[in-house]
mmCIF file of C-alpha atoms in Angstrom:
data_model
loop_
_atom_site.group_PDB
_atom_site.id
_atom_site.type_symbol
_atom_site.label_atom_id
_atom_site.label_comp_id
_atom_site.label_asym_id
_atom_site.label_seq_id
_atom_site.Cartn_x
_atom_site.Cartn_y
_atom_site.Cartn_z
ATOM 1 C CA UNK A 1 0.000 0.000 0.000
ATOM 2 C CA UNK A 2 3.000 2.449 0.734
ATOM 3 C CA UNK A 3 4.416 1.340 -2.757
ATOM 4 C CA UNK A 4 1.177 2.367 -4.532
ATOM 5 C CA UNK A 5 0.722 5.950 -2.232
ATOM 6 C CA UNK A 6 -1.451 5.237 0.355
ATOM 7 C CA UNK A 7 -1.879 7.601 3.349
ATOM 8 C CA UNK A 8 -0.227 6.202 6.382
ATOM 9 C CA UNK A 9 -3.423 6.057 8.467
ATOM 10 C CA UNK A 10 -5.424 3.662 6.141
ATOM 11 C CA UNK A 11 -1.892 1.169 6.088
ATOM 12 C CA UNK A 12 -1.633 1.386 10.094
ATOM 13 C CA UNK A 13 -5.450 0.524 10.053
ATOM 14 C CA UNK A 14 -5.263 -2.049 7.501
ATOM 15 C CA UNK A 15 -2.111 -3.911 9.081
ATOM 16 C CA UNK A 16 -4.008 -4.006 12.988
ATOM 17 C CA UNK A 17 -7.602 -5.184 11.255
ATOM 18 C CA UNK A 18 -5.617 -8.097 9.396
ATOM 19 C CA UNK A 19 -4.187 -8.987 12.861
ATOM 20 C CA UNK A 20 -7.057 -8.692 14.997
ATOM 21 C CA UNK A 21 -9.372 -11.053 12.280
ATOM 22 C CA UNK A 22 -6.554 -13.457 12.403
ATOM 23 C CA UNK A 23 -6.833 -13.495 16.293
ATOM 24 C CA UNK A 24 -3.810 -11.021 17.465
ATOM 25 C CA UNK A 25 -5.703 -8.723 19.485
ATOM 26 C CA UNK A 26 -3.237 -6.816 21.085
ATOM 27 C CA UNK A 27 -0.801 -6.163 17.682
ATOM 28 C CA UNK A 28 1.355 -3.164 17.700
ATOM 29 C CA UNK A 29 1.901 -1.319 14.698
ATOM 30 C CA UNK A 30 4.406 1.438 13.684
ATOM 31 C CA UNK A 31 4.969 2.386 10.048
ATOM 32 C CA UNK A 32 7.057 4.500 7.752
ATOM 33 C CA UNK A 33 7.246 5.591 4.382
ATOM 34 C CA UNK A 34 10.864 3.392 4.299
ATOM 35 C CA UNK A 35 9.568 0.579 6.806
ATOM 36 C CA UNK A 36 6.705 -1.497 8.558
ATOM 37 C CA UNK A 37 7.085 -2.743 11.961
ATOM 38 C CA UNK A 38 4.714 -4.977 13.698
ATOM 39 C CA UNK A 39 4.783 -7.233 17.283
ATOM 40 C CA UNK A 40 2.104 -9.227 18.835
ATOM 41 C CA UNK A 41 1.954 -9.966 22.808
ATOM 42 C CA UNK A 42 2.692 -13.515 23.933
ATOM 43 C CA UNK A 43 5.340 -14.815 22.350
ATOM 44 C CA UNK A 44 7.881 -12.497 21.580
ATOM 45 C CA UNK A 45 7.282 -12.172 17.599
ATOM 46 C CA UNK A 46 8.637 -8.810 15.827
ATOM 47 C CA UNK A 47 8.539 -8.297 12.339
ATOM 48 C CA UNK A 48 10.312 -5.503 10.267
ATOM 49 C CA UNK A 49 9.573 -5.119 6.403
ATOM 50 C CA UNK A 50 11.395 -2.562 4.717
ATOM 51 C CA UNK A 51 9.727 -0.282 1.595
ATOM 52 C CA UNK A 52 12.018 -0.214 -1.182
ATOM 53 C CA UNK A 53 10.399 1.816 -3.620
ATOM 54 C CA UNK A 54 7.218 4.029 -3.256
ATOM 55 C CA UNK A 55 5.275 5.715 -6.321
ATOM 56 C CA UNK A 56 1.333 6.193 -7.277
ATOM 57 C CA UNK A 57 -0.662 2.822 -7.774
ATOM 58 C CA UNK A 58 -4.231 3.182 -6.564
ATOM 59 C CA UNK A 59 -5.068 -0.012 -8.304
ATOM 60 C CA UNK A 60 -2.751 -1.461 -5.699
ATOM 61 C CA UNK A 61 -4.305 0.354 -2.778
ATOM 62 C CA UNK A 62 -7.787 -0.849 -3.949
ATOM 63 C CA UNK A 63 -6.834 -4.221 -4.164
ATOM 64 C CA UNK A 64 -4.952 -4.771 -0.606
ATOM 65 C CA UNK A 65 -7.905 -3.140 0.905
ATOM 66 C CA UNK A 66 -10.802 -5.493 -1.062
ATOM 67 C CA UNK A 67 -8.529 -8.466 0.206
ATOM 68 C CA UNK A 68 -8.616 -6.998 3.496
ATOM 69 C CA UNK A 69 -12.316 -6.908 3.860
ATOM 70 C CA UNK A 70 -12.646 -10.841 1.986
ATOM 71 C CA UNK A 71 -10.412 -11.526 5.138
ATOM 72 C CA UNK A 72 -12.470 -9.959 7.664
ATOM 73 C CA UNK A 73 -15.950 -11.362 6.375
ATOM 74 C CA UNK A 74 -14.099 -14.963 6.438
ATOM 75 C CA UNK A 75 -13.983 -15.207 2.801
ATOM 76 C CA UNK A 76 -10.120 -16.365 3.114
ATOM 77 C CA UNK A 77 -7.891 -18.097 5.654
ATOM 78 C CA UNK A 78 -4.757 -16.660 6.599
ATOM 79 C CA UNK A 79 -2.400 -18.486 4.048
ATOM 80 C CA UNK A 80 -5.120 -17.555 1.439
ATOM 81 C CA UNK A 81 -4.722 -13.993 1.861
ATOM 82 C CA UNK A 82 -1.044 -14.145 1.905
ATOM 83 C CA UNK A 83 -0.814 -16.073 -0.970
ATOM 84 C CA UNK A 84 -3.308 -13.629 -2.639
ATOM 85 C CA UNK A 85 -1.080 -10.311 -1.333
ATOM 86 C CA UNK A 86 1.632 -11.638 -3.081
ATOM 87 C CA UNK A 87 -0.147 -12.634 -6.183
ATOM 88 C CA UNK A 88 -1.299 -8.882 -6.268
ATOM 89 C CA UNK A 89 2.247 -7.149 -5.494
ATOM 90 C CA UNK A 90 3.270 -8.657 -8.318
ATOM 91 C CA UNK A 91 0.430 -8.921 -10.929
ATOM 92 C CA UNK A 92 -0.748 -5.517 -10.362
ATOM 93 C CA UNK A 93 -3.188 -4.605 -13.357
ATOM 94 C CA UNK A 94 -1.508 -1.522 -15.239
ATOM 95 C CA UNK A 95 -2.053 0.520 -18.148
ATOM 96 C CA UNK A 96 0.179 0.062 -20.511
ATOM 97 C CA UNK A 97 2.940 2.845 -20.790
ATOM 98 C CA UNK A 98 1.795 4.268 -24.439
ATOM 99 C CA UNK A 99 -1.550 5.103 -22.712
ATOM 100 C CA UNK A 100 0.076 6.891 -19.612
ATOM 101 C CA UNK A 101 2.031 8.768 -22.323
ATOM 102 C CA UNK A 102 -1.425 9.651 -23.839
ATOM 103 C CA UNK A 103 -2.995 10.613 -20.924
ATOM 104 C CA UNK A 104 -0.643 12.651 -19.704
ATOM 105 C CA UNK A 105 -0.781 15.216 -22.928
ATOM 106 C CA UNK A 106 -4.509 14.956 -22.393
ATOM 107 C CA UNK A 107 -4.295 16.151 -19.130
ATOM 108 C CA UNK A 108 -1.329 18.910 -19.716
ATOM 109 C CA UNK A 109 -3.793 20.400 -22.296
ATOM 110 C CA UNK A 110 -7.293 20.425 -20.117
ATOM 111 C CA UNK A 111 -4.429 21.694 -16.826
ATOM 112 C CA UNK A 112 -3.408 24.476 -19.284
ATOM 113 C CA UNK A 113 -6.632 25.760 -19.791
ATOM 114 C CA UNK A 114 -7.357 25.313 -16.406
ATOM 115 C CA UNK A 115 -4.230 27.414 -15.160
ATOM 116 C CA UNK A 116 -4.049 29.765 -17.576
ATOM 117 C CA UNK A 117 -7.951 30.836 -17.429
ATOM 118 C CA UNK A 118 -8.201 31.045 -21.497
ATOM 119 C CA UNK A 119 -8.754 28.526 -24.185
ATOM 120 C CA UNK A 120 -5.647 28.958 -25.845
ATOM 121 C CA UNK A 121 -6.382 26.496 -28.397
ATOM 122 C CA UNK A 122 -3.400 27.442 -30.922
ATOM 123 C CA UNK A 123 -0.853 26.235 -27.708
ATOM 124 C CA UNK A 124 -3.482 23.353 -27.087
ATOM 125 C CA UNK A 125 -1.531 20.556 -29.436
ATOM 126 C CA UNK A 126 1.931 21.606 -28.419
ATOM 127 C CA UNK A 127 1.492 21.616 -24.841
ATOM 128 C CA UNK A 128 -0.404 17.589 -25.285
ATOM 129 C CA UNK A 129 3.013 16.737 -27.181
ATOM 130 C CA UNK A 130 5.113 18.526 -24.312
ATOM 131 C CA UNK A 131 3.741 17.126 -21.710
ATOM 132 C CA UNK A 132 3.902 13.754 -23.361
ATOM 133 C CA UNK A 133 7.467 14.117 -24.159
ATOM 134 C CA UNK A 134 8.535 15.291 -20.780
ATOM 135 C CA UNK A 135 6.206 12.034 -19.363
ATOM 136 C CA UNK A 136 7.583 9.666 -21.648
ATOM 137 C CA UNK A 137 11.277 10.891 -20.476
ATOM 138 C CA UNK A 138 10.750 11.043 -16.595
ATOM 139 C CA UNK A 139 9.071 7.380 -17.188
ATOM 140 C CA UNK A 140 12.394 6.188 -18.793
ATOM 141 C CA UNK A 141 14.625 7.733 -16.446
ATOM 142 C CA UNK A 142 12.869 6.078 -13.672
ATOM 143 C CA UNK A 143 13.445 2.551 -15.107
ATOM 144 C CA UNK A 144 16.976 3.589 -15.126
ATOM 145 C CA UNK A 145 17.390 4.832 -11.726
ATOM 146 C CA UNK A 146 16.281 4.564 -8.231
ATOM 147 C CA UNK A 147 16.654 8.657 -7.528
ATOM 148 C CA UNK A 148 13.127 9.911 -8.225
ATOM 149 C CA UNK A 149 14.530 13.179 -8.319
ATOM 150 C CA UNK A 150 16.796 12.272 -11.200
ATOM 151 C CA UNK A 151 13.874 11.451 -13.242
ATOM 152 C CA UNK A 152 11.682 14.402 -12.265
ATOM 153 C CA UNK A 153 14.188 16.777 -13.244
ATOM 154 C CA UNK A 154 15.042 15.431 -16.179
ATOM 155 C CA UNK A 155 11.220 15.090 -16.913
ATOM 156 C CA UNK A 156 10.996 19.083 -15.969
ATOM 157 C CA UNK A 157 14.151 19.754 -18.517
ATOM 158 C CA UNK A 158 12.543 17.911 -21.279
ATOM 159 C CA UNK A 159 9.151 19.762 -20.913
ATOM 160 C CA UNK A 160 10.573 23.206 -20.899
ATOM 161 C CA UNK A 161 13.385 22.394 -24.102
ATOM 162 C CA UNK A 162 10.755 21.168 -26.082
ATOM 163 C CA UNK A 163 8.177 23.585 -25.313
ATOM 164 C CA UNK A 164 11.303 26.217 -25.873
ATOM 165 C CA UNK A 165 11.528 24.861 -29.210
ATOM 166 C CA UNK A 166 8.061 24.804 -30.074
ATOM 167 C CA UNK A 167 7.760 28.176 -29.657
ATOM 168 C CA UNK A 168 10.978 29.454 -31.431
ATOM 169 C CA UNK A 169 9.665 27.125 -34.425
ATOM 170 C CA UNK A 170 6.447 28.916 -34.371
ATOM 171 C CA UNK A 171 3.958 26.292 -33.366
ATOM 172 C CA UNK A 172 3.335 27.456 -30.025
ATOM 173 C CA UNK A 173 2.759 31.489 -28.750
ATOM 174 C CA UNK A 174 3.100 31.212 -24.971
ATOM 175 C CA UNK A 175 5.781 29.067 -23.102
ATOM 176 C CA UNK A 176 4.582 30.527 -20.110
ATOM 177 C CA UNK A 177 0.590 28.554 -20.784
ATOM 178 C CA UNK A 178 2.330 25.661 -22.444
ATOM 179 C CA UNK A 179 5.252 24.965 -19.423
ATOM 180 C CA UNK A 180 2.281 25.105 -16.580
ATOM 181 C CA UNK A 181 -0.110 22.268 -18.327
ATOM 182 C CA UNK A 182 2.677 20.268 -19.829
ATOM 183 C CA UNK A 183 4.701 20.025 -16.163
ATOM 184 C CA UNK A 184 1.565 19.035 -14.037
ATOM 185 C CA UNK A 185 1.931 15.453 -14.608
ATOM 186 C CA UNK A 186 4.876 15.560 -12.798
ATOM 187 C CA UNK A 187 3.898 17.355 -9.893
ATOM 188 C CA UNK A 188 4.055 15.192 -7.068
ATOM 189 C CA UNK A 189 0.053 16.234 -5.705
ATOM 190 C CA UNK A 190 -0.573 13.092 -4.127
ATOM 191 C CA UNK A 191 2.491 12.945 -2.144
ATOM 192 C CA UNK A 192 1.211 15.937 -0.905
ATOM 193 C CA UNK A 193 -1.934 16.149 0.046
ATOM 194 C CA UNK A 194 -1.100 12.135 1.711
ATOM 195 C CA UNK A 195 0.978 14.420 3.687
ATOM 196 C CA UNK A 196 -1.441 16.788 4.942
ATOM 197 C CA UNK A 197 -3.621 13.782 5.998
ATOM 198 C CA UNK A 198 -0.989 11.990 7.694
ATOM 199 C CA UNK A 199 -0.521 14.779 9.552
ATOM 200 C CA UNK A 200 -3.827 15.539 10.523
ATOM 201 C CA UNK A 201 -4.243 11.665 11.482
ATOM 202 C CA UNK A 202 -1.439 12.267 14.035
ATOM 203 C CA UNK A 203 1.257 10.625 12.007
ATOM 204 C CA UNK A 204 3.476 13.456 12.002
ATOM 205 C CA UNK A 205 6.686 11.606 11.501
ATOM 206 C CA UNK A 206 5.343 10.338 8.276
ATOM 207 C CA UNK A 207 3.890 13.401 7.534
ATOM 208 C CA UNK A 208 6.649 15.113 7.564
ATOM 209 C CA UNK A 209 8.768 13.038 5.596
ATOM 210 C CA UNK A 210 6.294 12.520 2.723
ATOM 211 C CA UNK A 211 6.069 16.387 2.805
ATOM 212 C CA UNK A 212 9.661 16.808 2.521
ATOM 213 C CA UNK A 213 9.678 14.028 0.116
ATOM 214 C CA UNK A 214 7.552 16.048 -2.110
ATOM 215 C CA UNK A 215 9.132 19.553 -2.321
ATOM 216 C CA UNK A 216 12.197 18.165 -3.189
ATOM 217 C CA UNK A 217 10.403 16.444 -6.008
ATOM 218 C CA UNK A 218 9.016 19.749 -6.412
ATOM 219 C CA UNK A 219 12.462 21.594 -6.440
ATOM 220 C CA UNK A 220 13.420 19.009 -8.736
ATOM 221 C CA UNK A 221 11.277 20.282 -11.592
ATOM 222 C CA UNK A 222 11.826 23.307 -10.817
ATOM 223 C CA UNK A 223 15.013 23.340 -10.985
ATOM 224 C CA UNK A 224 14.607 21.772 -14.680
ATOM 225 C CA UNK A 225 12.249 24.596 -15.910
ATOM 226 C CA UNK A 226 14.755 26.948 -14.479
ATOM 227 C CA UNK A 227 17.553 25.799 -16.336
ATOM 228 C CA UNK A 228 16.162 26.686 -19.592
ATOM 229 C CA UNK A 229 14.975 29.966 -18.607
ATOM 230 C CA UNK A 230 18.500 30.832 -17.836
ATOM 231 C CA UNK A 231 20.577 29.540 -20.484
ATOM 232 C CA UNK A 232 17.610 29.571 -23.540
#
């Protein structure tokens, strides 16, 4: 659940439901966006899981939490469900990348519109292939490296050179409009606003780290948009 972005609250919950219906009342649970720790009373029993890698999969979230409730309602034993979490982790449904790629230009064109306040349908197509571009790169950066913030500023670079270029080429008017829809795929908005509800659920040591997490993602693009505002 902390690989696919879930608030820290609902994994907390989900990890002591799971032990109560499987008859350890009195389980102790501490996460973190890096680790899970759990330990029942009676026999001294501790386990520590670590959390490799973290991203957005709500598809993920869904499914650990339908599983979940099958457990509670006695719909699957305990080896069932385990067998069935691990089945999941690793035959997540996806969509396939080309349709990400797609989606995100859809979305940098209705985010333009939306930021900029004006249907500036002659930047419309050119901010759909920026933010496509700069999608497609940060997506094959991230295969390449474990640094999110690699990929996210590499993602940011691409979306501003391209959108540079479609303006000095003359299919675009305003970099400004086509730079704020095309980069808003990257923006890490979940990451934040998981934040602000960890924080307000009282997990402020996750809160805090998810919120740092994200404005350094968001210093990241920055930081790529920047670049070719100084030397273009």
């Amino acid at each position: 659940m902390i690989e696919g972005g879930s608030e820290m609250y609902r994994v907390d919950d989900t990890m002591t439901r799971i032990a109560q219906n499987a008859g350890a009342h009195s389980a102790r649970v501490f996460t973190t966006p890096t680790g899970l720790f759990i330990g029942i009373d009676g026999p001294a029993t501790v386990q520590i899981a670590p959390v490799s890698q973290r991203g957005i999969d709500m598809e993920k979230v869904a499914g650990v939490n339908n599983l979940s409730r099958q457990f509670a309602a006695g719909q699957l034993t305990l080896s069932q469900l385990h067998q069935a979490l691990e089945t999941l982790d690793a035959h997540t449904p996806f969509f396939p990348v080309w349709l990400q790629i797609i989606a995100a230009g859809l979305c940098s064109t209705t985010l333009m519109v939306i930021f900029a306040q004006t249907y500036d349908w002659f930047d419309m197509p050119l901010a759909a292939i920026v933010g496509a571009l700069g999608f497609a790169a940060y997506y094959k950066v991230s295969s390449l490296t474990k640094l999110q913030f690699i990929s996210e500023l590499v993602g940011a670079f691409v979306v501003g050179l391209t959108a540079w270029l479609g303006v000095r080429l003359g299919v675009g008017r305003d970099i400004n409009n086509i730079i704020i829809g095309a980069v808003m795929p990257l923006v890490p908005g979940v990451a934040i606003t998981n934040s602000i509800r960890d924080m307000l659920a009282g997990h402020l040591l996750s809160g805090m780290a998810r919120g740092m997490e994200a404005i350094l993602s968001a210093c990241a693009i920055g930081v790529g948009i920047a670049i070719i505002f100084r030397f273009f």
